[in-house]
Amino acid sequence: MPELRKDPITGRWVIISTDRAKRPTDFSREGMKLKGGFCPFCYGNETKTPPEVLAYRPSKNGGPSPQRDSPGWNLRVVPNKFPALGIEGGLARQAEGMFDKMNGIGAHEVIIETPEHDKTLATIPDKRVEDVFWAFRDRILDLKQDKRFKYILIFKNHGEPAGASLEHPHSQLIALPILPKQVIEELEGSKQYFVYKERCVFCDIIRQEIENPIRVVAENSDFVTLAPYAPRFPFETWILPKRHESSFENSPTHVYESLAKAVKLLLQKADGVLDNPAYNLVIHTSPVQDPSSDHYHWHIEFMPKLTKTAGFEWGTGFYINPTPPEEAARFLREADVSQPSAPAVQPVPA
Ligand SMILES: [Zn+2]
Ligand SMILES: [Zn+2]
Ligand SMILES: [Zn+2]
């Protein structure tokens, strides 16, 4: 019997099919292959991107750091060459009869995570993964000074099926003058729960899931990685800080180190279990202009691209998930990442 399950934060229902449960090998996909060709994110091509807004460049033997927009960086942040939104101007919110519009103001940046074209967040050293999260924080702290922006979304499209147009490892940041609908649903749902119970719904989830860890994938001192009770997608996984914090950028220093470890471990496990899947990863955090809150709790959502969204989902806004989260969690939990698996991406034939 399939099950209807309700997400306790948003109230969204999902259908979990239990009798035709899909195992990792049931998802047939093309393996990720590197296409090669010219890459604007590789060393030596720094002038092919807009000028960098941030870069981490280790100085060699105490000497001067390498020049801006030249090789020698470990991580580089640049404006998107084809931004979804423009940075200049005012919002000029206005009505067009009964319709509302405003100028498409926003920031759209690309975080180039490593100079190594054929690596991934699962295969670069922990410290490099940590740098990626420091870069997210640095950019949020800078952009939140711009009061036009209400929300900063950081996300990652990995692999062409997940929407990545360039294969070089990168994440993206979009600062928006409005709150995204999905975030509003989470904010309102967690607020309601708090009004009713005087507790954070995410903290409650963490407590209950750790107590009976059938949906827990992994845990370290600061984070728990789990399959949510009502996931929309097979192998959807969340990473939550154990200590309550509403904003990603307000976390204490040591948290970014633990976060890097948690994210890398999940990606390694997913690579092993799902054979290097394409995926989307998003950071959900508080609106930038909001003060710290007791009811919202920042987190990461990881969604491997294994199924396609079809008519039923578009028509109803709820989802059919062919893999129960208890099974997805078990596969990921039991995945052994101590043995390096096949290379995450097939190298380009010479
Ligand atoms: Zn490259
Ligand atoms: Zn909380
Ligand atoms: Zn979320």
Short mmCIF file of C-alpha atoms and ligand atoms in Angstrom, two decimals:
data_model
loop_
_atom_site.label_atom_id
_atom_site.label_comp_id
_atom_site.label_asym_id
_atom_site.label_seq_id
_atom_site.Cartn_x
_atom_site.Cartn_y
_atom_site.Cartn_z
CA MET A 1 0.00 0.00 0.00
CA PRO A 2 1.49 3.37 -0.97
CA GLU A 3 1.66 5.92 1.82
CA LEU A 4 0.75 9.58 1.90
CA ARG A 5 3.13 11.42 4.17
CA LYS A 6 3.05 15.03 5.34
CA ASP A 7 6.13 17.17 5.78
CA PRO A 8 5.89 18.71 9.28
CA ILE A 9 7.46 22.00 8.18
CA THR A 10 5.61 22.96 5.02
CA GLY A 11 2.56 20.70 5.33
CA ARG A 12 3.33 19.37 1.84
CA TRP A 13 2.09 15.84 1.12
CA VAL A 14 4.05 13.25 -0.79
CA ILE A 15 3.18 9.80 -2.05
CA ILE A 16 5.73 7.20 -1.05
CA SER A 17 5.34 4.04 -3.07
CA THR A 18 6.35 1.15 -0.92
CA ASP A 19 5.46 -1.93 -2.96
CA ARG A 20 7.32 -0.90 -6.11
CA ALA A 21 10.17 0.55 -4.09
CA LYS A 22 13.07 1.48 -6.28
CA ARG A 23 16.58 0.47 -5.35
CA PRO A 24 19.61 2.52 -6.41
CA THR A 25 20.26 0.30 -9.44
CA ASP A 26 16.68 0.75 -10.71
CA PHE A 27 17.39 4.33 -11.73
CA SER A 28 18.84 4.02 -15.20
CA ARG A 29 20.86 7.05 -16.17
CA GLU A 30 23.71 7.94 -18.39
CA GLY A 31 26.96 8.12 -16.47
CA MET A 32 28.52 11.55 -16.04
CA LYS A 33 31.10 12.17 -18.71
CA LEU A 34 33.41 15.11 -19.10
CA LYS A 35 33.10 16.68 -22.51
CA GLY A 36 36.28 18.73 -22.32
CA GLY A 37 36.82 21.68 -24.64
CA PHE A 38 37.47 25.29 -23.65
CA CYS A 39 36.75 26.08 -19.99
CA PRO A 40 36.56 29.68 -18.72
CA PHE A 41 37.00 28.47 -15.12
CA CYS A 42 40.39 26.79 -15.60
CA TYR A 43 43.79 28.36 -14.78
CA GLY A 44 44.95 30.79 -17.44
CA ASN A 45 41.45 31.76 -18.57
CA GLU A 46 40.77 34.26 -15.77
CA THR A 47 40.19 37.09 -18.22
CA LYS A 48 37.39 35.12 -19.89
CA THR A 49 35.16 35.67 -16.86
CA PRO A 50 34.02 39.04 -15.45
CA PRO A 51 36.63 40.36 -12.93
CA GLU A 52 36.70 38.37 -9.68
CA VAL A 53 34.88 39.71 -6.61
CA LEU A 54 36.71 37.33 -4.25
CA ALA A 55 39.56 34.85 -4.47
CA TYR A 56 41.54 32.74 -2.05
CA ARG A 57 45.19 32.86 -3.17
CA PRO A 58 47.80 31.33 -0.91
CA SER A 59 51.00 33.41 -0.99
CA LYS A 60 54.05 31.25 -1.68
CA ASN A 61 56.76 31.28 1.04
CA GLY A 62 55.47 34.51 2.51
CA GLY A 63 55.95 36.29 -0.81
CA PRO A 64 53.36 38.56 -2.38
CA SER A 65 50.04 37.00 -3.38
CA PRO A 66 49.56 36.39 -7.07
CA GLN A 67 47.76 39.14 -8.98
CA ARG A 68 43.99 39.40 -9.31
CA ASP A 69 42.45 37.60 -12.26
CA SER A 70 45.51 35.47 -12.79
CA PRO A 71 46.30 31.84 -11.85
CA GLY A 72 47.44 30.84 -8.34
CA TRP A 73 44.00 30.76 -6.68
CA ASN A 74 42.38 27.94 -4.73
CA LEU A 75 38.90 29.36 -5.10
CA ARG A 76 37.50 32.22 -7.11
CA VAL A 77 34.16 34.07 -7.11
CA VAL A 78 33.10 35.96 -10.24
CA PRO A 79 29.87 37.57 -11.41
CA ASN A 80 27.91 35.30 -13.73
CA LYS A 81 28.65 36.26 -17.33
CA PHE A 82 25.00 35.68 -18.23
CA PRO A 83 23.24 36.84 -15.03
CA ALA A 84 19.60 36.04 -14.39
CA LEU A 85 19.30 39.47 -12.74
CA GLY A 86 21.18 42.78 -13.09
CA ILE A 87 23.04 44.53 -10.27
CA GLU A 88 22.53 48.21 -11.25
CA GLY A 89 19.52 50.38 -10.50
CA GLY A 90 16.50 50.64 -8.24
CA LEU A 91 13.61 48.21 -7.90
CA ALA A 92 10.96 50.65 -9.24
CA ARG A 93 8.10 48.47 -8.08
CA GLN A 94 4.94 49.35 -9.98
CA ALA A 95 1.56 48.13 -11.10
CA GLU A 96 0.52 47.36 -14.63
CA GLY A 97 -3.22 47.39 -14.14
CA MET A 98 -3.84 44.57 -11.69
CA PHE A 99 -0.37 43.09 -12.32
CA ASP A 100 2.77 43.84 -10.29
CA LYS A 101 6.26 44.21 -11.61
CA MET A 102 9.67 45.54 -10.66
CA ASN A 103 13.09 45.79 -12.22
CA GLY A 104 15.08 42.56 -12.34
CA ILE A 105 17.61 43.65 -9.74
CA GLY A 106 19.85 41.09 -8.10
CA ALA A 107 23.34 39.65 -7.90
CA HIS A 108 24.27 36.46 -9.65
CA GLU A 109 27.71 35.08 -8.83
CA VAL A 110 29.63 31.90 -9.53
CA ILE A 111 31.84 30.29 -6.93
CA ILE A 112 34.57 28.35 -8.73
CA GLU A 113 35.31 25.75 -6.08
CA THR A 114 38.70 24.49 -7.23
CA PRO A 115 41.12 25.07 -10.10
CA GLU A 116 40.99 21.33 -10.86
CA HIS A 117 38.55 20.80 -13.69
CA ASP A 118 37.99 17.09 -13.17
CA LYS A 119 37.57 17.11 -9.37
CA THR A 120 34.34 17.44 -7.38
CA LEU A 121 33.38 18.42 -3.82
CA ALA A 122 33.54 14.69 -3.09
CA THR A 123 37.16 14.38 -4.25
CA ILE A 124 38.93 17.61 -3.17
CA PRO A 125 40.56 17.78 0.31
CA ASP A 126 38.33 18.60 3.32
CA LYS A 127 40.05 21.96 3.76
CA ARG A 128 39.18 22.98 0.19
CA VAL A 129 35.53 22.03 0.77
CA GLU A 130 35.61 24.15 3.92
CA ASP A 131 36.94 27.09 1.89
CA VAL A 132 33.89 26.84 -0.34
CA PHE A 133 31.63 27.39 2.68
CA TRP A 134 33.81 30.27 3.90
CA ALA A 135 33.44 31.85 0.48
CA PHE A 136 29.63 31.50 0.69
CA ARG A 137 29.77 33.24 4.07
CA ASP A 138 32.07 36.02 2.85
CA ARG A 139 29.80 36.75 -0.09
CA ILE A 140 26.62 36.71 2.03
CA LEU A 141 28.16 39.13 4.57
CA ASP A 142 29.15 41.48 1.76
CA LEU A 143 25.88 41.32 -0.19
CA LYS A 144 23.58 41.63 2.82
CA GLN A 145 24.80 45.22 3.24
CA ASP A 146 22.83 45.98 0.10
CA LYS A 147 19.37 46.62 1.50
CA ARG A 148 17.70 45.98 -1.85
CA PHE A 149 18.28 42.25 -1.31
CA LYS A 150 15.82 40.24 0.78
CA TYR A 151 17.14 36.76 0.15
CA ILE A 152 20.43 35.17 -0.85
CA LEU A 153 20.13 31.68 -2.30
CA ILE A 154 23.21 29.51 -2.69
CA PHE A 155 22.83 26.45 -4.82
CA LYS A 156 24.75 23.96 -6.84
CA ASN A 157 23.83 22.23 -10.07
CA HIS A 158 26.13 19.27 -10.58
CA GLY A 159 25.99 17.58 -13.96
CA GLU A 160 24.06 18.47 -17.07
CA PRO A 161 20.80 16.69 -16.06
CA ALA A 162 20.76 18.91 -12.94
CA GLY A 163 21.13 22.07 -14.99
CA ALA A 164 24.90 22.65 -14.99
CA SER A 165 26.00 24.25 -18.24
CA LEU A 166 29.71 24.17 -17.35
CA GLU A 167 31.33 21.02 -16.02
CA HIS A 168 34.09 22.73 -13.98
CA PRO A 169 33.12 22.40 -10.26
CA HIS A 170 31.18 25.49 -9.21
CA SER A 171 28.26 26.74 -7.12
CA GLN A 172 26.08 29.76 -7.67
CA LEU A 173 24.71 32.56 -5.56
CA ILE A 174 21.68 34.67 -6.40
CA ALA A 175 20.70 37.65 -4.26
CA LEU A 176 17.02 38.47 -4.74
CA PRO A 177 14.84 41.53 -4.02
CA ILE A 178 11.98 39.20 -3.06
CA LEU A 179 11.50 36.10 -0.89
CA PRO A 180 11.22 32.83 -2.83
CA LYS A 181 7.89 31.02 -2.41
CA GLN A 182 9.50 27.78 -1.17
CA VAL A 183 11.34 29.70 1.52
CA ILE A 184 8.16 31.53 2.55
CA GLU A 185 6.45 28.15 2.98
CA GLU A 186 9.23 26.94 5.28
CA LEU A 187 9.34 30.22 7.21
CA GLU A 188 5.58 30.30 7.72
CA GLY A 189 5.33 26.61 8.56
CA SER A 190 8.09 26.77 11.15
CA LYS A 191 6.59 29.95 12.61
CA GLN A 192 3.20 28.26 13.03
CA TYR A 193 4.80 25.25 14.69
CA PHE A 194 6.67 27.56 17.04
CA VAL A 195 3.53 29.48 17.98
CA TYR A 196 1.80 26.18 18.75
CA LYS A 197 4.64 24.29 20.51
CA GLU A 198 7.16 26.98 21.48
CA ARG A 199 9.86 24.83 19.93
CA CYS A 200 11.72 24.88 16.63
CA VAL A 201 10.30 22.24 14.28
CA PHE A 202 13.75 21.47 12.89
CA CYS A 203 15.21 21.00 16.40
CA ASP A 204 12.29 18.64 17.13
CA ILE A 205 12.95 16.68 13.94
CA ILE A 206 16.65 16.36 14.80
CA ARG A 207 15.89 15.17 18.34
CA GLN A 208 13.37 12.55 17.22
CA GLU A 209 15.40 11.28 14.28
CA ILE A 210 18.56 10.83 16.34
CA GLU A 211 16.59 8.96 19.00
CA ASN A 212 15.35 6.41 16.46
CA PRO A 213 17.88 6.72 13.67
CA ILE A 214 16.17 4.78 10.86
CA ARG A 215 16.40 7.80 8.56
CA VAL A 216 19.83 9.01 9.74
CA VAL A 217 22.62 8.72 7.19
CA ALA A 218 25.50 10.14 9.23
CA GLU A 219 26.28 12.34 12.19
CA ASN A 220 29.24 14.34 13.44
CA SER A 221 29.73 16.69 16.38
CA ASP A 222 27.84 19.55 14.71
CA PHE A 223 25.64 18.07 11.99
CA VAL A 224 23.14 15.33 11.32
CA THR A 225 22.56 14.05 7.79
CA LEU A 226 19.17 12.43 7.29
CA ALA A 227 16.48 11.45 4.84
CA PRO A 228 13.43 13.57 5.68
CA TYR A 229 10.19 11.81 6.69
CA ALA A 230 8.32 13.06 3.60
CA PRO A 231 10.91 13.52 0.85
CA ARG A 232 9.81 14.73 -2.59
CA PHE A 233 12.56 12.88 -4.44
CA PRO A 234 14.26 9.51 -4.12
CA PHE A 235 17.41 9.86 -1.98
CA GLU A 236 16.57 13.46 -1.03
CA THR A 237 18.80 14.15 1.99
CA TRP A 238 19.10 17.06 4.41
CA ILE A 239 22.09 18.20 6.44
CA LEU A 240 21.09 20.08 9.58
CA PRO A 241 23.20 21.83 12.22
CA LYS A 242 22.49 20.19 15.59
CA ARG A 243 22.65 23.45 17.47
CA HIS A 244 19.82 25.85 16.65
CA GLU A 245 20.87 28.66 14.31
CA SER A 246 18.62 30.49 11.89
CA SER A 247 21.29 31.91 9.57
CA PHE A 248 24.04 30.04 7.78
CA GLU A 249 26.46 32.98 8.02
CA ASN A 250 26.12 33.35 11.80
CA SER A 251 27.53 29.91 12.60
CA PRO A 252 30.58 29.67 14.88
CA THR A 253 33.93 29.10 13.11
CA HIS A 254 34.35 25.39 13.89
CA VAL A 255 30.96 24.64 12.34
CA TYR A 256 32.23 25.22 8.80
CA GLU A 257 34.88 22.55 9.30
CA SER A 258 32.28 20.01 10.44
CA LEU A 259 29.96 21.10 7.63
CA ALA A 260 32.64 20.47 5.01
CA LYS A 261 33.13 16.96 6.42
CA ALA A 262 29.38 16.25 6.47
CA VAL A 263 28.82 17.46 2.91
CA LYS A 264 31.84 15.66 1.51
CA LEU A 265 30.83 12.41 3.22
CA LEU A 266 27.29 12.59 1.85
CA LEU A 267 28.54 13.29 -1.68
CA GLN A 268 31.02 10.40 -1.46
CA LYS A 269 28.27 8.09 -0.26
CA ALA A 270 25.91 9.26 -3.02
CA ASP A 271 28.66 8.77 -5.63
CA GLY A 272 29.13 5.22 -4.38
CA VAL A 273 25.47 4.22 -4.03
CA LEU A 274 24.02 6.08 -7.02
CA ASP A 275 27.03 5.87 -9.36
CA ASN A 276 28.08 9.53 -9.49
CA PRO A 277 24.65 11.09 -9.92
CA ALA A 278 23.87 14.56 -11.17
CA TYR A 279 22.40 16.53 -8.27
CA ASN A 280 21.12 19.84 -6.96
CA LEU A 281 22.11 21.15 -3.58
CA VAL A 282 20.62 24.23 -1.92
CA ILE A 283 21.27 26.13 1.29
CA HIS A 284 18.08 27.29 2.97
CA THR A 285 18.75 30.07 5.43
CA SER A 286 16.86 33.05 6.92
CA PRO A 287 16.07 36.13 4.83
CA VAL A 288 19.15 38.35 4.98
CA GLN A 289 17.48 41.33 6.60
CA ASP A 290 15.76 39.27 9.33
CA PRO A 291 17.17 39.17 12.87
CA SER A 292 18.04 35.74 14.35
CA SER A 293 14.90 33.74 14.94
CA ASP A 294 13.90 30.95 17.31
CA HIS A 295 11.69 29.19 14.79
CA TYR A 296 13.75 28.95 11.59
CA HIS A 297 16.78 26.66 11.34
CA TRP A 298 19.15 26.81 8.35
CA HIS A 299 19.94 23.58 6.48
CA ILE A 300 21.17 22.03 3.28
CA GLU A 301 18.92 20.04 0.94
CA PHE A 302 20.54 17.53 -1.41
CA MET A 303 18.52 16.17 -4.31
CA PRO A 304 20.08 13.68 -6.71
CA LYS A 305 18.55 13.90 -10.17
CA LEU A 306 17.12 10.40 -10.57
CA THR A 307 13.57 11.02 -11.74
CA LYS A 308 11.77 13.58 -13.90
CA THR A 309 9.06 15.91 -12.67
CA ALA A 310 5.92 14.99 -14.62
CA GLY A 311 2.32 16.06 -15.10
CA PHE A 312 1.07 14.86 -11.75
CA GLU A 313 3.70 16.87 -9.89
CA TRP A 314 3.15 20.00 -12.02
CA GLY A 315 -0.60 19.68 -11.65
CA THR A 316 -0.77 19.09 -7.93
CA GLY A 317 2.43 20.44 -6.39
CA PHE A 318 2.90 17.17 -4.61
CA TYR A 319 5.26 14.43 -5.46
CA ILE A 320 5.43 10.70 -6.02
CA ASN A 321 8.59 9.30 -4.52
CA PRO A 322 9.44 5.72 -5.50
CA THR A 323 12.03 5.18 -2.73
CA PRO A 324 11.00 5.21 0.94
CA PRO A 325 13.39 7.46 2.91
CA GLU A 326 14.14 4.64 5.38
CA GLU A 327 15.58 2.58 2.51
CA ALA A 328 17.43 5.50 0.93
CA ALA A 329 18.97 6.31 4.33
CA ARG A 330 20.01 2.70 4.84
CA PHE A 331 21.78 2.51 1.47
CA LEU A 332 23.62 5.76 2.14
CA ARG A 333 24.40 4.92 5.76
CA GLU A 334 25.87 1.54 4.87
CA ALA A 335 27.90 2.85 1.93
CA ASP A 336 31.58 2.43 2.69
CA VAL A 337 33.57 5.41 1.51
CA SER A 338 36.91 4.29 2.92
CA GLN A 339 37.64 2.54 -0.39
CA PRO A 340 37.91 5.14 -3.12
CA SER A 341 35.25 4.31 -5.73
CA ALA A 342 35.60 4.79 -9.46
CA PRO A 343 36.64 8.31 -10.46
CA ALA A 344 33.68 10.65 -10.05
CA VAL A 345 33.75 11.59 -13.69
CA GLN A 346 35.18 9.81 -16.67
CA PRO A 347 38.22 11.65 -17.99
CA VAL A 348 38.09 13.01 -21.49
CA PRO A 349 39.64 10.60 -23.96
CA ALA A 350 42.95 12.00 -25.20
ZN ZN B 1 37.77 23.96 -16.13
ZN ZN B 2 16.12 24.77 15.52
ZN ZN B 3 14.57 23.82 3.13
#
